[in-house]
């Protein structure tokens, strides 16, 4: 797949590419590393804690994250899988593809993740609270799932106008 990295932008709801189910990465090469670097740049520019490839229109199973904001804590996770989800907790989440939308999402408090890095090396980690929440949020993106799919009926009412406005804006700007 050829991707023009300079052209990558964060897609905004309801762009249909956010709903794609992404395919596993099979080539661990320089192009993959360059894509991850560009995604980290876009994530930091947007002041986010995570960004999935689906959000920049690349239908591959990878995401980048930095749960602390510290420069050394950038992570790239390729072909991630979640295991051993334990307990659940509701907390507020936002999403770079859903500007201004904040909803309560129930997620596992703790989980384990296996993945590869851009060189193809196997990684395994356990996390709880924010990092575990970011993992689950980003893996949802790889399956075409957004936080608004998991919101409560009351959040659905509260965000109705925001979502409608985003849909109108998308319709007005989308190429015909
Ligand atoms: Zn998101």
mmCIF file of C-alpha atoms and ligand atoms in Angstrom:
data_model
loop_
_atom_site.group_PDB
_atom_site.id
_atom_site.type_symbol
_atom_site.label_atom_id
_atom_site.label_comp_id
_atom_site.label_asym_id
_atom_site.label_seq_id
_atom_site.Cartn_x
_atom_site.Cartn_y
_atom_site.Cartn_z
ATOM 1 C CA UNK A 1 0.000 0.000 0.000
ATOM 2 C CA UNK A 2 1.335 3.427 -0.915
ATOM 3 C CA UNK A 3 0.415 6.189 1.484
ATOM 4 C CA UNK A 4 1.377 9.820 0.983
ATOM 5 C CA UNK A 5 2.367 10.655 4.548
ATOM 6 C CA UNK A 6 2.297 14.412 3.976
ATOM 7 C CA UNK A 7 -1.361 14.093 2.960
ATOM 8 C CA UNK A 8 -2.467 12.185 6.062
ATOM 9 C CA UNK A 9 -5.126 13.940 8.104
ATOM 10 C CA UNK A 10 -7.245 12.858 11.041
ATOM 11 C CA UNK A 11 -10.641 11.870 9.655
ATOM 12 C CA UNK A 12 -13.695 13.321 11.329
ATOM 13 C CA UNK A 13 -17.020 11.567 11.978
ATOM 14 C CA UNK A 14 -19.032 10.521 9.953
ATOM 15 C CA UNK A 15 -16.290 9.766 7.414
ATOM 16 C CA UNK A 16 -17.130 6.192 6.319
ATOM 17 C CA UNK A 17 -13.455 5.173 6.486
ATOM 18 C CA UNK A 18 -13.790 5.295 10.290
ATOM 19 C CA UNK A 19 -16.147 2.311 9.989
ATOM 20 C CA UNK A 20 -13.762 0.003 8.141
ATOM 21 C CA UNK A 21 -12.637 -3.202 9.797
ATOM 22 C CA UNK A 22 -8.856 -3.014 9.466
ATOM 23 C CA UNK A 23 -6.598 -5.791 8.194
ATOM 24 C CA UNK A 24 -3.594 -7.218 10.018
ATOM 25 C CA UNK A 25 -0.217 -5.768 9.117
ATOM 26 C CA UNK A 26 1.894 -8.311 7.222
ATOM 27 C CA UNK A 27 4.847 -6.181 6.141
ATOM 28 C CA UNK A 28 7.109 -4.843 8.863
ATOM 29 C CA UNK A 29 9.192 -2.468 6.797
ATOM 30 C CA UNK A 30 10.391 1.149 6.671
ATOM 31 C CA UNK A 31 7.051 2.277 5.247
ATOM 32 C CA UNK A 32 5.291 0.954 8.335
ATOM 33 C CA UNK A 33 7.740 2.727 10.658
ATOM 34 C CA UNK A 34 7.316 5.982 8.702
ATOM 35 C CA UNK A 35 3.524 5.681 8.908
ATOM 36 C CA UNK A 36 3.735 5.186 12.690
ATOM 37 C CA UNK A 37 6.039 8.218 13.047
ATOM 38 C CA UNK A 38 3.625 10.388 11.077
ATOM 39 C CA UNK A 39 0.698 9.139 13.163
ATOM 40 C CA UNK A 40 2.568 10.031 16.359
ATOM 41 C CA UNK A 41 3.158 13.524 14.969
ATOM 42 C CA UNK A 42 -0.523 13.962 14.121
ATOM 43 C CA UNK A 43 -1.565 12.640 17.536
ATOM 44 C CA UNK A 44 0.729 15.066 19.370
ATOM 45 C CA UNK A 45 -0.343 18.012 17.173
ATOM 46 C CA UNK A 46 -3.955 17.242 18.071
ATOM 47 C CA UNK A 47 -3.060 16.765 21.772
ATOM 48 C CA UNK A 48 -4.486 13.259 21.808
ATOM 49 C CA UNK A 49 -3.438 10.225 23.832
ATOM 50 C CA UNK A 50 -4.034 7.702 21.051
ATOM 51 C CA UNK A 51 -4.557 7.488 17.301
ATOM 52 C CA UNK A 52 -5.474 4.462 15.203
ATOM 53 C CA UNK A 53 -4.482 4.010 11.555
ATOM 54 C CA UNK A 54 -8.183 3.839 10.661
ATOM 55 C CA UNK A 55 -8.451 7.460 11.826
ATOM 56 C CA UNK A 56 -6.054 8.591 9.114
ATOM 57 C CA UNK A 57 -7.729 6.451 6.449
ATOM 58 C CA UNK A 58 -5.249 3.579 6.511
ATOM 59 C CA UNK A 59 -7.169 0.323 7.080
ATOM 60 C CA UNK A 60 -4.427 -1.529 8.957
ATOM 61 C CA UNK A 61 -4.384 -2.892 12.508
ATOM 62 C CA UNK A 62 -2.053 -0.489 14.256
ATOM 63 C CA UNK A 63 -2.299 2.397 16.643
ATOM 64 C CA UNK A 64 -0.007 4.850 18.396
ATOM 65 C CA UNK A 65 -0.428 6.171 21.900
ATOM 66 C CA UNK A 66 1.108 8.150 24.709
ATOM 67 C CA UNK A 67 -0.875 7.944 27.916
ATOM 68 C CA UNK A 68 1.364 10.277 29.964
ATOM 69 C CA UNK A 69 2.346 13.034 27.513
ATOM 70 C CA UNK A 70 6.028 12.401 28.327
ATOM 71 C CA UNK A 71 8.235 12.354 25.202
ATOM 72 C CA UNK A 72 9.711 8.947 26.077
ATOM 73 C CA UNK A 73 6.317 7.273 26.396
ATOM 74 C CA UNK A 74 5.341 7.121 22.719
ATOM 75 C CA UNK A 75 4.184 3.618 21.812
ATOM 76 C CA UNK A 76 3.387 1.971 18.493
ATOM 77 C CA UNK A 77 1.297 -1.193 18.687
ATOM 78 C CA UNK A 78 0.836 -3.330 15.584
ATOM 79 C CA UNK A 79 -1.741 -6.147 15.285
ATOM 80 C CA UNK A 80 -2.818 -5.614 18.914
ATOM 81 C CA UNK A 81 -4.994 -8.124 20.730
ATOM 82 C CA UNK A 82 -6.630 -7.706 24.108
ATOM 83 C CA UNK A 83 -6.812 -10.461 26.693
ATOM 84 C CA UNK A 84 -7.979 -11.066 30.269
ATOM 85 C CA UNK A 85 -10.249 -8.060 30.588
ATOM 86 C CA UNK A 86 -11.024 -7.588 34.277
ATOM 87 C CA UNK A 87 -13.644 -5.526 36.076
ATOM 88 C CA UNK A 88 -15.346 -2.670 34.344
ATOM 89 C CA UNK A 89 -15.572 1.004 35.046
ATOM 90 C CA UNK A 90 -17.344 3.903 33.393
ATOM 91 C CA UNK A 91 -15.339 7.017 32.545
ATOM 92 C CA UNK A 92 -15.565 9.954 30.191
ATOM 93 C CA UNK A 93 -13.871 9.620 26.811
ATOM 94 C CA UNK A 94 -13.313 11.832 23.834
ATOM 95 C CA UNK A 95 -11.968 10.986 20.388
ATOM 96 C CA UNK A 96 -9.887 12.971 17.895
ATOM 97 C CA UNK A 97 -12.393 11.945 15.206
ATOM 98 C CA UNK A 98 -15.335 13.296 17.241
ATOM 99 C CA UNK A 99 -14.404 16.884 18.161
ATOM 100 C CA UNK A 100 -16.066 18.157 21.348
ATOM 101 C CA UNK A 101 -17.959 14.920 21.946
ATOM 102 C CA UNK A 102 -17.472 13.567 25.489
ATOM 103 C CA UNK A 103 -19.358 10.473 26.566
ATOM 104 C CA UNK A 104 -19.236 7.949 29.367
ATOM 105 C CA UNK A 105 -17.911 4.578 28.215
ATOM 106 C CA UNK A 106 -17.819 1.382 30.256
ATOM 107 C CA UNK A 107 -14.562 -0.508 29.728
ATOM 108 C CA UNK A 108 -12.462 -3.118 31.460
ATOM 109 C CA UNK A 109 -10.386 -1.558 34.215
ATOM 110 C CA UNK A 110 -7.481 -3.888 33.607
ATOM 111 C CA UNK A 111 -6.343 -5.945 30.642
ATOM 112 C CA UNK A 112 -3.382 -7.509 28.918
ATOM 113 C CA UNK A 113 -2.296 -6.698 25.393
ATOM 114 C CA UNK A 114 -0.164 -8.600 22.920
ATOM 115 C CA UNK A 115 1.105 -6.864 19.799
ATOM 116 C CA UNK A 116 4.137 -6.352 17.595
ATOM 117 C CA UNK A 117 6.302 -3.307 17.135
ATOM 118 C CA UNK A 118 7.090 -1.887 13.684
ATOM 119 C CA UNK A 119 10.065 -4.269 13.406
ATOM 120 C CA UNK A 120 7.729 -7.225 13.956
ATOM 121 C CA UNK A 121 8.979 -8.050 17.452
ATOM 122 C CA UNK A 122 6.441 -9.523 19.831
ATOM 123 C CA UNK A 123 5.329 -7.274 22.711
ATOM 124 C CA UNK A 124 3.214 -8.049 25.737
ATOM 125 C CA UNK A 125 2.042 -5.728 28.480
ATOM 126 C CA UNK A 126 -0.540 -5.329 31.202
ATOM 127 C CA UNK A 127 -2.204 -2.098 32.152
ATOM 128 C CA UNK A 128 -5.000 -0.595 34.136
ATOM 129 C CA UNK A 129 -6.929 2.661 34.234
ATOM 130 C CA UNK A 130 -6.004 5.130 31.474
ATOM 131 C CA UNK A 131 -3.570 2.986 29.468
ATOM 132 C CA UNK A 132 -5.982 0.027 29.489
ATOM 133 C CA UNK A 133 -8.786 2.373 28.436
ATOM 134 C CA UNK A 134 -6.707 3.782 25.541
ATOM 135 C CA UNK A 135 -5.925 0.240 24.334
ATOM 136 C CA UNK A 136 -9.612 -0.678 24.298
ATOM 137 C CA UNK A 137 -10.625 2.600 22.628
ATOM 138 C CA UNK A 138 -7.998 2.176 19.888
ATOM 139 C CA UNK A 139 -8.691 -1.516 19.268
ATOM 140 C CA UNK A 140 -12.346 -0.508 18.819
ATOM 141 C CA UNK A 141 -11.206 1.830 16.003
ATOM 142 C CA UNK A 142 -9.495 -1.094 14.267
ATOM 143 C CA UNK A 143 -12.875 -2.830 14.202
ATOM 144 C CA UNK A 144 -14.678 0.264 12.914
ATOM 145 C CA UNK A 145 -16.211 1.020 16.310
ATOM 146 C CA UNK A 146 -16.534 4.502 17.844
ATOM 147 C CA UNK A 147 -17.314 5.730 21.371
ATOM 148 C CA UNK A 148 -20.776 6.836 20.227
ATOM 149 C CA UNK A 149 -21.580 3.149 19.630
ATOM 150 C CA UNK A 150 -21.043 2.539 23.344
ATOM 151 C CA UNK A 151 -22.706 5.614 24.859
ATOM 152 C CA UNK A 152 -25.710 5.538 27.148
ATOM 153 C CA UNK A 153 -29.172 6.664 26.014
ATOM 154 C CA UNK A 154 -28.741 9.884 28.027
ATOM 155 C CA UNK A 155 -25.385 10.648 26.357
ATOM 156 C CA UNK A 156 -27.031 9.925 23.003
ATOM 157 C CA UNK A 157 -29.556 12.657 23.748
ATOM 158 C CA UNK A 158 -26.882 15.020 25.051
ATOM 159 C CA UNK A 159 -24.650 14.627 21.973
ATOM 160 C CA UNK A 160 -27.403 14.502 19.361
ATOM 161 C CA UNK A 161 -26.930 18.082 18.205
ATOM 162 C CA UNK A 162 -23.105 17.860 18.128
ATOM 163 C CA UNK A 163 -23.273 14.704 15.988
ATOM 164 C CA UNK A 164 -25.872 16.242 13.719
ATOM 165 C CA UNK A 165 -23.639 19.302 13.236
ATOM 166 C CA UNK A 166 -20.651 17.083 12.386
ATOM 167 C CA UNK A 167 -22.782 15.184 9.864
ATOM 168 C CA UNK A 168 -23.911 18.444 8.228
ATOM 169 C CA UNK A 169 -20.342 19.719 8.108
ATOM 170 C CA UNK A 170 -19.142 16.467 6.532
ATOM 171 C CA UNK A 171 -21.885 16.553 3.912
ATOM 172 C CA UNK A 172 -20.983 20.137 3.033
ATOM 173 C CA UNK A 173 -17.273 19.382 2.647
ATOM 174 C CA UNK A 174 -17.261 15.842 1.215
ATOM 175 C CA UNK A 175 -16.296 15.550 -2.439
ATOM 176 C CA UNK A 176 -19.384 14.783 -4.546
HETATM 177 ZN ZN1 LIG B 1 -10.855 7.639 18.997
#
